[in-house]
Coordinates of C-alpha atoms and ligand atoms in Angstrom, one line a residue:
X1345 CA -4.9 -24.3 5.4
X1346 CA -5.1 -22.3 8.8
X1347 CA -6.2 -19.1 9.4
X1348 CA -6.3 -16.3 11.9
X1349 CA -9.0 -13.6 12.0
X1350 CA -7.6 -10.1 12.5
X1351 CA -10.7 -8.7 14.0
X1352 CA -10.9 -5.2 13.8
X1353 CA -14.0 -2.9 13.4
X1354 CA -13.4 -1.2 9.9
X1355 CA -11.1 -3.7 8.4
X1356 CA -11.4 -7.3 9.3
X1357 CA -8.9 -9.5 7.6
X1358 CA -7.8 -13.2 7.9
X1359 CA -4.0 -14.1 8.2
X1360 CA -3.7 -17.2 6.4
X1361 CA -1.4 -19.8 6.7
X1362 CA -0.8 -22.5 3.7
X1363 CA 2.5 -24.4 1.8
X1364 CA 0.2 -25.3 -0.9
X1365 CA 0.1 -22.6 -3.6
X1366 CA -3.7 -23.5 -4.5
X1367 CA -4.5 -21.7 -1.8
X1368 CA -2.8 -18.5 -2.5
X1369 CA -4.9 -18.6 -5.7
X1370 CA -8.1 -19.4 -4.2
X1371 CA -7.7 -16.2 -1.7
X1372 CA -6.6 -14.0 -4.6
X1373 CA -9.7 -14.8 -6.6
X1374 CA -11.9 -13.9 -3.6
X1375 CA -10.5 -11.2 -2.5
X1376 CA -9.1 -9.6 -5.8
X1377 CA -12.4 -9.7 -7.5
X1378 CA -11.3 -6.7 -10.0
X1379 CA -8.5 -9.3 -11.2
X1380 CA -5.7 -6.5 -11.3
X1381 CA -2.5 -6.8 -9.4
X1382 CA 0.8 -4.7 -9.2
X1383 CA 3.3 -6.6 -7.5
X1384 CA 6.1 -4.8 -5.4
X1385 CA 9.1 -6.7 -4.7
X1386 CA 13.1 -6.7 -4.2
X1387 CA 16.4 -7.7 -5.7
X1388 CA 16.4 -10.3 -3.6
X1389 CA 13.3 -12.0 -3.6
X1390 CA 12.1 -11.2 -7.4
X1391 CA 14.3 -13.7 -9.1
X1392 CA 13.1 -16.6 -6.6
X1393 CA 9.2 -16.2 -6.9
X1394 CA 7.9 -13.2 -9.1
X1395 CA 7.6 -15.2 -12.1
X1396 CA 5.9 -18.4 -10.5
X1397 CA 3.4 -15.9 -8.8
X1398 CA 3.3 -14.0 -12.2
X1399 CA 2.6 -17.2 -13.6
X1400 CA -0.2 -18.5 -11.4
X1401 CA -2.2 -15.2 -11.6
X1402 CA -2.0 -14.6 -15.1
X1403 CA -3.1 -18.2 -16.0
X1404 CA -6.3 -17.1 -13.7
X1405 CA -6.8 -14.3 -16.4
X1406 CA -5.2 -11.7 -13.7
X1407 CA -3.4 -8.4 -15.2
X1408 CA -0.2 -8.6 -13.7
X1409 CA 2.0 -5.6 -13.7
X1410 CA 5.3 -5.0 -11.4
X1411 CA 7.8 -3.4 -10.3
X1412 CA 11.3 -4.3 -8.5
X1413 CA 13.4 -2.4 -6.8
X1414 CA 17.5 -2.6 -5.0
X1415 CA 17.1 -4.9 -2.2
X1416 CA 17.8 -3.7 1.4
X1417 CA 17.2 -1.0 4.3
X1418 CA 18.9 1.8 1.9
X1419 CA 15.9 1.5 -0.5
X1420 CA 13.4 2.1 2.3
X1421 CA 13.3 5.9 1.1
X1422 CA 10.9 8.6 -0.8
X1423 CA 13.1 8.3 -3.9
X1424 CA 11.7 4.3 -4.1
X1425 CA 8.4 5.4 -3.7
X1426 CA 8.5 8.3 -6.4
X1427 CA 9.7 6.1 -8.8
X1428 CA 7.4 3.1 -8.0
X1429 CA 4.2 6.4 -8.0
X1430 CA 5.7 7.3 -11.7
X1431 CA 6.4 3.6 -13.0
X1432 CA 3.1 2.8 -11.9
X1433 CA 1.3 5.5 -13.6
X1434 CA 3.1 4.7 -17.0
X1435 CA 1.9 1.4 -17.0
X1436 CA -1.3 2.2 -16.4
X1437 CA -2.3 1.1 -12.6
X1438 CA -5.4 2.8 -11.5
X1439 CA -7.6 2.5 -8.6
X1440 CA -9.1 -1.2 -9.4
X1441 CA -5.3 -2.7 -8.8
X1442 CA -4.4 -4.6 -5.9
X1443 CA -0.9 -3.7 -4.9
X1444 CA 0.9 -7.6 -3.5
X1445 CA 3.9 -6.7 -1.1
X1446 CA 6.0 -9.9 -2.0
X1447 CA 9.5 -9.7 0.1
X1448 CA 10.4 -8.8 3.6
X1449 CA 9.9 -5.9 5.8
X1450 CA 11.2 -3.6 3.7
X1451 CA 9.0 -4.3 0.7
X1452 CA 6.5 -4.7 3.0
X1453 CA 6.4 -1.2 4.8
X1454 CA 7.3 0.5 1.5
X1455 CA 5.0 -1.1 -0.8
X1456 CA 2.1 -1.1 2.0
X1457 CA 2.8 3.1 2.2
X1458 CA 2.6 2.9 -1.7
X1459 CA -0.8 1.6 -1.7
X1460 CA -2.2 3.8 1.2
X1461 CA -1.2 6.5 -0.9
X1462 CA -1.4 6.4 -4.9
X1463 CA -4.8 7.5 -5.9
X1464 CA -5.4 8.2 -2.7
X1465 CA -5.2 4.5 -1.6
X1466 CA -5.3 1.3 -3.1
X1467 CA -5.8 -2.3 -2.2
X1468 CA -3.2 -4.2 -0.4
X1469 CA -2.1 -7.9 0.0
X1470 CA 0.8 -8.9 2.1
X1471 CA 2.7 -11.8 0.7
X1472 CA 5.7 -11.8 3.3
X1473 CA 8.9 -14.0 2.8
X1474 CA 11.2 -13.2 5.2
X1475 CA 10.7 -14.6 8.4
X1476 CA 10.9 -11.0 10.3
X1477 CA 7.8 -10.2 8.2
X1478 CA 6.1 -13.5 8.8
X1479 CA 6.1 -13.1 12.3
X1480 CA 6.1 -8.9 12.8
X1481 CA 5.7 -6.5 9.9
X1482 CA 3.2 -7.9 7.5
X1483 CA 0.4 -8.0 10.1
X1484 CA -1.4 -4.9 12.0
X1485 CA -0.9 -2.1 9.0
X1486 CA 2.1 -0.1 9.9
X1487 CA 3.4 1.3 6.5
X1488 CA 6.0 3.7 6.0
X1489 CA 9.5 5.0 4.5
X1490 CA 12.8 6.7 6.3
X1491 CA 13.8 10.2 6.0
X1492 CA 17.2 11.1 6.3
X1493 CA 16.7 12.4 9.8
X1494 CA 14.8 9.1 11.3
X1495 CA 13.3 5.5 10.9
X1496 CA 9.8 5.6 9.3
X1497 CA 9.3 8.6 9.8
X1498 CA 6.5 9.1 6.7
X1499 CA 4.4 6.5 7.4
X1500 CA 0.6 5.2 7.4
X1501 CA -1.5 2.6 9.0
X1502 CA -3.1 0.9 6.3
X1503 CA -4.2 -2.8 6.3
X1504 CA -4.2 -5.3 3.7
X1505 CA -6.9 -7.2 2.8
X1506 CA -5.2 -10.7 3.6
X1507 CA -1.6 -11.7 4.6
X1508 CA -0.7 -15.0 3.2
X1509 CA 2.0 -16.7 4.8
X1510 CA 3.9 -19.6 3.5
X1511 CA 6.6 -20.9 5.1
X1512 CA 8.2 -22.5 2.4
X1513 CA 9.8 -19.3 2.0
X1514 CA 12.0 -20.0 4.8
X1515 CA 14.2 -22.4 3.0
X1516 CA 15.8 -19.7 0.8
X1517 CA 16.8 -17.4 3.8
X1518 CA 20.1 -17.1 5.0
X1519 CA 21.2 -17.1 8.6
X1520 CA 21.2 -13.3 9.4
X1521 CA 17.5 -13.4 8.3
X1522 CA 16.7 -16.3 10.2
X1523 CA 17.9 -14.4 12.9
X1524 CA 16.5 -10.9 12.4
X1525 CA 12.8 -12.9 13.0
X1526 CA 14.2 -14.6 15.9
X1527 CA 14.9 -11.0 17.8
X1528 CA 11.3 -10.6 18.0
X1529 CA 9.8 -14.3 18.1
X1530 CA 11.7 -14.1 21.5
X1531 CA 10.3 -10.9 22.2
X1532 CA 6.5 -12.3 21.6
X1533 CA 7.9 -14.8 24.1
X1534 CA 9.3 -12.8 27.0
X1535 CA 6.4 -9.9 26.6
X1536 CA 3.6 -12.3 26.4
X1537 CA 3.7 -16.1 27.4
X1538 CA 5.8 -18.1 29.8
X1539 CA 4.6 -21.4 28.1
X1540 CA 5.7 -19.7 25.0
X1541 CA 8.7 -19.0 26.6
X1542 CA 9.2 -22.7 28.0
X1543 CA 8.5 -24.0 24.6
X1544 CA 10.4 -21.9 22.7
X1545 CA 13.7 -23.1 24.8
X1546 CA 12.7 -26.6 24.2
X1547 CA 13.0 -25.6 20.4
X1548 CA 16.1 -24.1 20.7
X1549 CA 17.6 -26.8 22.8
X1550 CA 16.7 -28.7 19.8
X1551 CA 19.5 -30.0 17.2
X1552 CA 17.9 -28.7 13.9
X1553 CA 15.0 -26.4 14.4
X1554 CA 12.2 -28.2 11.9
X1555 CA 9.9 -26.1 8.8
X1556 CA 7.3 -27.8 11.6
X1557 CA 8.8 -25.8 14.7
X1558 CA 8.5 -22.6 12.3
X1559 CA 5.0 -23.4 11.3
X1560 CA 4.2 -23.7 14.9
X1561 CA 6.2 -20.6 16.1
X1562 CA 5.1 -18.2 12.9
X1563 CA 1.6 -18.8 13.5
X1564 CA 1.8 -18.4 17.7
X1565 CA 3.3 -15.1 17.1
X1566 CA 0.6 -14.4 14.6
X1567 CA -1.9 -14.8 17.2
X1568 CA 0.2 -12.6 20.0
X1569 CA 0.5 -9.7 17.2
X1570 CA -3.5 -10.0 15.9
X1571 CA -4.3 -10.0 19.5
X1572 CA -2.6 -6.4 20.2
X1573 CA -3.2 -5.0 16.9
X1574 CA -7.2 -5.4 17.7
X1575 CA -7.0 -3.8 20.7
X1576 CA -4.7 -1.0 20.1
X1577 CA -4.7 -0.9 15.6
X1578 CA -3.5 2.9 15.8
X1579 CA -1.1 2.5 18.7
X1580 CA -3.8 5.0 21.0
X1581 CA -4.4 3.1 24.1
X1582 CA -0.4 2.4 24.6
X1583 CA -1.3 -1.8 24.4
X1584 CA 0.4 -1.7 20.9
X1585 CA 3.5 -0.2 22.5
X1586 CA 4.0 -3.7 24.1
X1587 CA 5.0 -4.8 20.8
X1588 CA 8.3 -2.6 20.9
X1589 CA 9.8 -4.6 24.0
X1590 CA 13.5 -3.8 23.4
X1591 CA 13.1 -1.1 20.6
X1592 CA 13.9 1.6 22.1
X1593 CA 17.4 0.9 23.3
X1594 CA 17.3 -1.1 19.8
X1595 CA 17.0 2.0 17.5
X1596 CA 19.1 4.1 19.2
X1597 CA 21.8 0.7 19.0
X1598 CA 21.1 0.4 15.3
X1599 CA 21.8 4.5 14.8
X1600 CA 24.9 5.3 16.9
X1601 CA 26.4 2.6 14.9
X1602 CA 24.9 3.5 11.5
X1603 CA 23.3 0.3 11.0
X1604 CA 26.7 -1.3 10.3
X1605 CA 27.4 -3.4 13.4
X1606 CA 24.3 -5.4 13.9
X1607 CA 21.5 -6.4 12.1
X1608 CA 18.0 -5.6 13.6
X1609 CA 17.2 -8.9 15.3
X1610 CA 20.5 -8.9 16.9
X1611 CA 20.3 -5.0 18.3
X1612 CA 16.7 -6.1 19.1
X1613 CA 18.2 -9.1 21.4
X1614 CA 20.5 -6.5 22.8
X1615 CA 17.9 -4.1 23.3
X1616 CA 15.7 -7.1 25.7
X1617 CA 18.7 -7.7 27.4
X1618 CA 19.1 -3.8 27.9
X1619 CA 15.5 -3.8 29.9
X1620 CA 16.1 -6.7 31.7
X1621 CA 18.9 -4.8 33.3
X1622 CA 16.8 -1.7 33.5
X1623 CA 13.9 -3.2 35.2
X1624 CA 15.9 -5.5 37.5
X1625 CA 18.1 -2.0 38.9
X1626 CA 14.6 -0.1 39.9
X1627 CA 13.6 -3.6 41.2
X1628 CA 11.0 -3.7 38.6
X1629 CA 11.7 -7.6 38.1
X1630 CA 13.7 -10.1 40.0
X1631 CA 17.4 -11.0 39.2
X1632 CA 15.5 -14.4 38.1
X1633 CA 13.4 -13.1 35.3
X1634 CA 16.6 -11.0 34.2
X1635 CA 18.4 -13.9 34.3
X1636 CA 15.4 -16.1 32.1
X1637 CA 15.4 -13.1 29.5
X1638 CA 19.2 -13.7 29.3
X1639 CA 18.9 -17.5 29.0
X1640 CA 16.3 -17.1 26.1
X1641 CA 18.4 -14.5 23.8
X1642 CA 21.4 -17.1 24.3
X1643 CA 19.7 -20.2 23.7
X1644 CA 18.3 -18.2 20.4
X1645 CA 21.6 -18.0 19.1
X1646 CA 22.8 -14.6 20.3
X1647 CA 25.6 -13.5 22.0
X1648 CA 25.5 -11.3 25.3
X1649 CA 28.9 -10.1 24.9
X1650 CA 28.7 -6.7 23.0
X1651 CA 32.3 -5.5 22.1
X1652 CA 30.7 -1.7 23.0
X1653 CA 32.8 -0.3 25.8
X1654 CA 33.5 2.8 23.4
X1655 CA 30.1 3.8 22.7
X1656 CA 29.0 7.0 23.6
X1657 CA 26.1 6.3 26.5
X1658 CA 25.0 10.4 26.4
X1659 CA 24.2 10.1 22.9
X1660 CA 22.6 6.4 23.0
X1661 CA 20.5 8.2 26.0
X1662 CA 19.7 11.7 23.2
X1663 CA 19.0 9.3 20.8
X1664 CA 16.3 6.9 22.9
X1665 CA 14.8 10.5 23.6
X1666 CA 14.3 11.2 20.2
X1667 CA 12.2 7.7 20.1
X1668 CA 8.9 8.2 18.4
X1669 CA 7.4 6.6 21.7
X1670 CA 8.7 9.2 23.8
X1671 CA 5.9 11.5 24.1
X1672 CA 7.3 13.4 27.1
X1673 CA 10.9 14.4 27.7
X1674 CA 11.6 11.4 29.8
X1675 CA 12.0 8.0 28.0
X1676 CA 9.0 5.7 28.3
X1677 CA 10.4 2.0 28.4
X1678 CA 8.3 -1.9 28.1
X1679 CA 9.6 -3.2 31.3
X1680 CA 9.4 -7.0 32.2
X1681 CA 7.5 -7.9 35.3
X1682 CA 8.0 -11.7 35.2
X1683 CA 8.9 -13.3 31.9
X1684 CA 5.8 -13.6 29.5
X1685 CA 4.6 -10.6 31.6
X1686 CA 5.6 -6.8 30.5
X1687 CA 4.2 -3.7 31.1
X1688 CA 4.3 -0.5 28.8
X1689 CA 5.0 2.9 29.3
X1690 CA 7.2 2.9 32.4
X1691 CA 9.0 6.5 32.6
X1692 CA 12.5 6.1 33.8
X1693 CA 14.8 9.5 34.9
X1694 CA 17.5 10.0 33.0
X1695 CA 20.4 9.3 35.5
X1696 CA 18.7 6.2 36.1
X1697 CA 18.7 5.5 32.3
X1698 CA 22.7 6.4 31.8
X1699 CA 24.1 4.7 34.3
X1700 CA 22.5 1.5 33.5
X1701 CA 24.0 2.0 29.9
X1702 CA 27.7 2.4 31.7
X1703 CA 26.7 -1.0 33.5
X1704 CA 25.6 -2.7 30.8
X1705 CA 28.0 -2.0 28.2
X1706 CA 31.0 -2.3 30.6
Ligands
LIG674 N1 6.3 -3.8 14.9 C1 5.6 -3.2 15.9 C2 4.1 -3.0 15.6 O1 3.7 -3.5 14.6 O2 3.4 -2.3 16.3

């Protein structure tokens, strides 16, 4: 067993890393002394490990109560959480239960936002499966649900208590989850670490990437993300904003194309490879490190070629405005200086903006 200590002033709490499910009791027993858990999970997950959890906890002499909802980003919404506030109340979850977030991202934000609020708040445990949540969402207490006009719109920072990560997980994910984590492992890579970067392409280079490589890379970007999150928890000083490297053009990606043409590690990619081009046209960054960011995203498995001639650049440009970053009415970008080197809150004019989205998507 490994751990990382997420050292923040009000709410320290250890990340820990195990394949060996003894553990997972161990830290529920000393952490969940009340022995009262509500487990939120997804279509998707449930059937694979809610009863073998179920199962561990209740031979400890845990009440287990829980509640699954419709797997996916459509879920993600205040409907979910009024009928997980109502099913919860009916079986009788009060303030001494520990809500577990077992899934991915999703189940993750929406369960996390559950707990911060019922009662007032609750305790929370992050059990993440995917590897998108192993390496990003589960760690640093960003909670939250969409609205119909925008992405987590209604949201909290609330942290768990622990984050238990278990790779094992990995083995029942598909490719376009494999993938979604690998949009931002690469990220961690490009915003924070050269060697990181170097060994990361050795990886990839790699025939078969190993469950060692993903120990390895999981618990690296553990230690980039605890980093940030104790410096900047509430995203105040701007250092947290490093963690959204190739969001911005990401979101706006993922909306103008209603989520239907890519899948969020593969706008994120996009979104990298947009900045790279950004930085490098107001000589922010060579043509080298554009060219390295380029050679990463590839070597990960994704493809530079978009197929996006026909998008509408004004509205990608009104849509990046509309950022939750963007505090003024120009859009604030994380640039790359030299790979494993970025630097947040860059302000970039408008003209400057579009015409590197005619460029790129050309
Ligand atoms: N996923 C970005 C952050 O946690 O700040």
């Amino acid at each position: 067993m490994k751990s990382i200590n997420l050292k923040l002033k009000n709410n320290p709490y250890p990340i820990i890393f195990s394949n060996n499910d003894k553990d997972l009791i161990k830290s529920f027993k000393s952490f969940v002394p009340e022995k009262k858990v509500f487990v939120i999970s997804d279509s998707n997950v449930a059937p694979l490990y809610l009863k073998k959890i179920e199962g561990f906890l209740k031979k400890e002499k845990f009440i287990v109560q829980a509640y699954v909802f419709k797997a996916g980003e459509q879920s993600k919404n205040l409907k979910t959480l009024s009928d997980i506030y109502n099913y919860a109340l009916k079986v009788g979850v009060d303030r001494k239960f520990t809500v577990v977030a077992l899934g991915g991202g999703v189940v993750g934000d929406t369960a996390g936002f559950f707990a911060a609020t019922y009662m007032r708040g609750i305790k929370l445990v992050q059990v993440p499966t995917s590897l998108l949540a192993m390496v990003d969402s589960s760690v640093g207490g960003k909670t939250g649900v969409n609205v119909e006009g925008g992405k987590n719109i209604a949201g909290a920072f609330y942290q768990p208590k622990f984050v238990y990560i278990n790779t094992d997980f990995l083995k029942t994910l598909d490719c376009q989850n494999i993938k979604n984590g690998m949009g931002e492992i690469v990220k961690y890579a490009v915003t924070f670490s050269k060697d990181f970067y170097n060994k990361l392409n050795k990886i990839f280079d790699k025939a078969v990437v190993t469950q060692k490589d993903f120990d390895e890379i999981v618990y690296q970007c553990c230690k980039f993300k605890a980093d940030i999150v104790k410096r900047d928890e509430k995203e105040v000083s701007g250092v947290r904003e490093l963690l959204n490297f190739g969001h911005t053009f990401a979101h706006a990606l993922e909306t103008i194309t209603e989520y239907k043409k890519f899948f969020h590690g593969e706008a994120v990619a996009i979104g990298m490879l947009f900045v790279a081009n950004l930085a490098e046209k107001i000589k922010f960054c060579t043509e080298k490190t554009k060219n390295e960011i380029y050679k990463i995203v590839e070597n990960a498995g994704f493809c530079a070629k978009l197929g996006l001639k026909k998008t509408d650049t004004k509205k990608l440009l009104e849509l990046m405005k509309k950022d939750k970053k963007s505090i003024s009415k120009t859009v604030r970008f994380v640039l790359p200086k030299q790979t494993g080197k970025a630097v947040f809150g860059v302000e970039i004019k408008d003209n400057i903006i579009l015409k590197t989205i005619e460029d790129f998507l050309k």
